[in-house]
Amino acid sequence: MLTEEHLLIRQSIRDFVKKEISPNIEKWAQQGHFESSMVRKFGDVGAFGPTIPQEYGGGGLDYISYGLIMQEIERGDSGMRSTASVQGSLVMFPIYAYGSEEQRRKYLPKLASGEWLGCFGLTEPDHGSNPGGMTTNIKDMGDHYLLNGAKLWISNSPECQVAVVWAKNEQGRIKGVIVERGMEGFSTPEIHNKWSLRASTTGELVFEDVKIPKENILPNIDGLKGPLSCLDSARFGIAWGAIGAAIDCYESALKYSLQREQFGKPIASYQLQQKKLAEMITEITKAQLMAWRLGVLKNEGKATSAQISMAKRNSVEMALHIAREARQIHGGMGITGEYPIMRHMMNLESVITYEGTHDIHLLITGADITGIQAFK
């Protein structure tokens, strides 16, 4: 069902991952190291904002292409995919969709090329699943705005040059604000000692009387719709990306089962191992079909938020289950850095929570089918 262009894009990103990420990722994860040189490389290969029009530095591609790019990067590592999907879906998308022409021209080419790294400020220390309760705020000071507050669990923040931040104005309306590195009162402390997403960089955004020029407000969006539409774009990428992590675990388990011998023959010859492997490839195939269909709907402008939530939740749950089954097939070797299983498993424990928790996505589907919101 993939076009020749889709297959070419998938192969080019797969080759890129095998060359730039796979040989190094275990070391980076073990060391808790974010390899900042990857930002430029992602830009060079077209992983940043692939659906953004070419006139702004993007790829001008369709959403299935974007999904395939995320799938292949996450085969390498979920943290690496986080870096790319935050840049494209949470930073470039709102600037393109809701920004002024001047903002598009100023920021998008630099973000697309990887010259600049961006981050997205929505989650707060006390407001995760309830973003509408945010306390980060802007006040109109006449010729500028004053931004105060804090955001937490922000991918890319310690290394970012620009942040798209969501804050309430004096009327209680949520507005998008572009904050640049170097603005006085703006800091990005890093979060250390993570057991998950260790090869990506995560931190806070802290705003202490930060002066924001009026031209840095996103003019074409008002209210919670803005950040939620960004999350839809990112969740779509995760629905594809998590499949990539599952594929990597499955392929490692299949290869290991054919090589590992017990009782005089490969463990792949035993029924219970074949059951695990057969169920893995079945669930991967089902998730790919769902993601592909969602991509078709996204291309047609028909994909709903509830459909995207269902796909995100399904893909991540599937991938986490496959990682655990693959770990069992690898036996004790599955916990070592010789194989990717434990790294994927730990990463997916974050992916199942961020961009909407596993339970909230379930309740979004529940609200969709009953008409009753159970999480309010």
Tab-separated table of N, CA and C in Angstrom, residues 258-312:
chain	number	residue	atom	x	y	z
A	258	LEU	N	16.761	-17.930	16.509
A	258	LEU	CA	17.284	-18.823	15.472
A	258	LEU	C	18.729	-19.231	15.746
A	259	GLN	N	19.427	-18.420	16.545
A	259	GLN	CA	20.836	-18.693	16.835
A	259	GLN	C	21.042	-19.404	18.168
A	260	ARG	N	20.184	-19.124	19.124
A	260	ARG	CA	20.342	-19.661	20.467
A	260	ARG	C	19.840	-21.105	20.532
A	261	GLU	N	20.717	-22.008	20.938
A	261	GLU	CA	20.340	-23.420	21.015
A	261	GLU	C	20.172	-23.870	22.460
A	262	GLN	N	19.129	-24.668	22.704
A	262	GLN	CA	18.916	-25.352	23.976
A	262	GLN	C	18.369	-26.742	23.669
A	263	PHE	N	18.805	-27.730	24.428
A	263	PHE	CA	18.377	-29.109	24.226
A	263	PHE	C	18.652	-29.584	22.792
A	264	GLY	N	19.761	-29.061	22.237
A	264	GLY	CA	20.210	-29.564	20.947
A	264	GLY	C	19.581	-28.935	19.718
A	265	LYS	N	18.778	-27.909	19.874
A	265	LYS	CA	18.199	-27.268	18.692
A	265	LYS	C	17.866	-25.801	18.998
A	266	PRO	N	17.701	-24.963	17.949
A	266	PRO	CA	17.403	-23.543	18.173
A	266	PRO	C	16.095	-23.375	18.946
A	267	ILE	N	16.064	-22.400	19.843
A	267	ILE	CA	14.835	-22.205	20.619
A	267	ILE	C	13.667	-21.771	19.727
A	268	ALA	N	13.961	-21.282	18.507
A	268	ALA	CA	12.901	-20.928	17.561
A	268	ALA	C	12.072	-22.148	17.153
A	269	SER	N	12.590	-23.338	17.395
A	269	SER	CA	11.859	-24.547	17.002
A	269	SER	C	10.811	-24.961	18.034
A	270	TYR	N	10.807	-24.291	19.195
A	270	TYR	CA	9.860	-24.670	20.243
A	270	TYR	C	8.553	-23.878	20.098
A	271	GLN	N	7.463	-24.539	20.447
A	271	GLN	CA	6.147	-23.961	20.198
A	271	GLN	C	5.926	-22.641	20.932
A	272	LEU	N	6.344	-22.562	22.191
A	272	LEU	CA	6.080	-21.341	22.951
A	272	LEU	C	6.823	-20.136	22.366
A	273	GLN	N	8.045	-20.365	21.854
A	273	GLN	CA	8.791	-19.258	21.232
A	273	GLN	C	8.130	-18.846	19.918
A	274	GLN	N	7.670	-19.842	19.153
A	274	GLN	CA	6.984	-19.516	17.903
A	274	GLN	C	5.682	-18.767	18.185
A	275	LYS	N	5.002	-19.129	19.258
A	275	LYS	CA	3.781	-18.411	19.642
A	275	LYS	C	4.088	-16.943	19.916
A	276	LYS	N	5.140	-16.683	20.693
A	276	LYS	CA	5.526	-15.303	20.985
A	276	LYS	C	5.830	-14.535	19.701
A	277	LEU	N	6.648	-15.132	18.842
A	277	LEU	CA	7.059	-14.456	17.607
A	277	LEU	C	5.878	-14.238	16.669
A	278	ALA	N	5.007	-15.231	16.561
A	278	ALA	CA	3.844	-15.118	15.669
A	278	ALA	C	2.890	-14.025	16.166
A	279	GLU	N	2.708	-13.951	17.472
A	279	GLU	CA	1.837	-12.915	18.016
A	279	GLU	C	2.458	-11.528	17.856
A	280	MET	N	3.781	-11.445	17.985
A	280	MET	CA	4.467	-10.169	17.784
A	280	MET	C	4.215	-9.622	16.382
A	281	ILE	N	4.474	-10.444	15.367
A	281	ILE	CA	4.353	-9.960	13.990
A	281	ILE	C	2.894	-9.677	13.639
A	282	THR	N	1.982	-10.407	14.252
A	282	THR	CA	0.555	-10.139	14.030
A	282	THR	C	0.176	-8.777	14.587
A	283	GLU	N	0.596	-8.488	15.817
A	283	GLU	CA	0.243	-7.209	16.437
A	283	GLU	C	0.921	-6.038	15.733
A	284	ILE	N	2.166	-6.239	15.295
A	284	ILE	CA	2.854	-5.184	14.533
A	284	ILE	C	2.092	-4.893	13.244
A	285	THR	N	1.681	-5.935	12.549
A	285	THR	CA	0.964	-5.762	11.287
A	285	THR	C	-0.361	-5.034	11.501
A	286	LYS	N	-1.093	-5.402	12.538
A	286	LYS	CA	-2.357	-4.730	12.845
A	286	LYS	C	-2.126	-3.244	13.134
A	287	ALA	N	-1.091	-2.954	13.922
A	287	ALA	CA	-0.800	-1.554	14.255
A	287	ALA	C	-0.380	-0.771	13.012
A	288	GLN	N	0.393	-1.403	12.126
A	288	GLN	CA	0.790	-0.734	10.891
A	288	GLN	C	-0.421	-0.408	10.022
A	289	LEU	N	-1.367	-1.319	9.968
A	289	LEU	CA	-2.571	-1.072	9.176
A	289	LEU	C	-3.372	0.094	9.760
A	290	MET	N	-3.478	0.139	11.079
A	290	MET	CA	-4.184	1.250	11.717
A	290	MET	C	-3.468	2.566	11.441
A	291	ALA	N	-2.153	2.567	11.576
A	291	ALA	CA	-1.381	3.790	11.350
A	291	ALA	C	-1.476	4.238	9.891
A	292	TRP	N	-1.415	3.272	8.975
A	292	TRP	CA	-1.523	3.613	7.558
A	292	TRP	C	-2.883	4.241	7.252
A	293	ARG	N	-3.952	3.624	7.774
A	293	ARG	CA	-5.291	4.162	7.540
A	293	ARG	C	-5.430	5.551	8.151
A	294	LEU	N	-4.852	5.749	9.327
A	294	LEU	CA	-4.882	7.064	9.959
A	294	LEU	C	-4.133	8.080	9.097
A	295	GLY	N	-3.027	7.648	8.495
A	295	GLY	CA	-2.269	8.523	7.602
A	295	GLY	C	-3.081	8.941	6.385
A	296	VAL	N	-3.837	8.007	5.834
A	296	VAL	CA	-4.711	8.330	4.700
A	296	VAL	C	-5.740	9.379	5.128
A	297	LEU	N	-6.362	9.171	6.288
A	297	LEU	CA	-7.344	10.124	6.796
A	297	LEU	C	-6.705	11.484	7.073
A	298	LYS	N	-5.472	11.481	7.597
A	298	LYS	CA	-4.770	12.740	7.882
A	298	LYS	C	-4.485	13.480	6.576
A	299	ASN	N	-4.068	12.748	5.556
A	299	ASN	CA	-3.826	13.371	4.256
A	299	ASN	C	-5.092	14.003	3.692
A	300	GLU	N	-6.226	13.393	3.993
A	300	GLU	CA	-7.511	13.887	3.483
A	300	GLU	C	-8.133	14.940	4.396
A	301	GLY	N	-7.455	15.253	5.515
A	301	GLY	CA	-7.977	16.220	6.463
A	301	GLY	C	-9.162	15.715	7.255
A	302	LYS	N	-9.272	14.400	7.402
A	302	LYS	CA	-10.427	13.790	8.061
A	302	LYS	C	-10.107	13.141	9.408
A	303	ALA	N	-8.837	12.997	9.753
A	303	ALA	CA	-8.474	12.305	10.994
A	303	ALA	C	-8.941	13.108	12.202
A	304	THR	N	-9.618	12.432	13.129
A	304	THR	CA	-10.098	13.110	14.330
A	304	THR	C	-9.107	12.936	15.479
A	305	SER	N	-9.241	13.794	16.483
A	305	SER	CA	-8.388	13.675	17.667
A	305	SER	C	-8.589	12.329	18.347
A	306	ALA	N	-9.830	11.849	18.397
A	306	ALA	CA	-10.112	10.571	19.053
A	306	ALA	C	-9.462	9.415	18.302
A	307	GLN	N	-9.465	9.470	16.975
A	307	GLN	CA	-8.809	8.418	16.189
A	307	GLN	C	-7.302	8.410	16.438
A	308	ILE	N	-6.727	9.600	16.523
A	308	ILE	CA	-5.284	9.702	16.778
A	308	ILE	C	-4.957	9.166	18.170
A	309	SER	N	-5.803	9.480	19.164
A	309	SER	CA	-5.598	8.970	20.522
A	309	SER	C	-5.637	7.441	20.538
A	310	MET	N	-6.614	6.865	19.842
A	310	MET	CA	-6.736	5.411	19.801
A	310	MET	C	-5.484	4.774	19.216
A	311	ALA	N	-4.967	5.348	18.137
A	311	ALA	CA	-3.791	4.782	17.480
A	311	ALA	C	-2.544	4.941	18.343
A	312	LYS	N	-2.376	6.101	18.974
A	312	LYS	CA	-1.220	6.307	19.847
A	312	LYS	C	-1.221	5.298	20.974
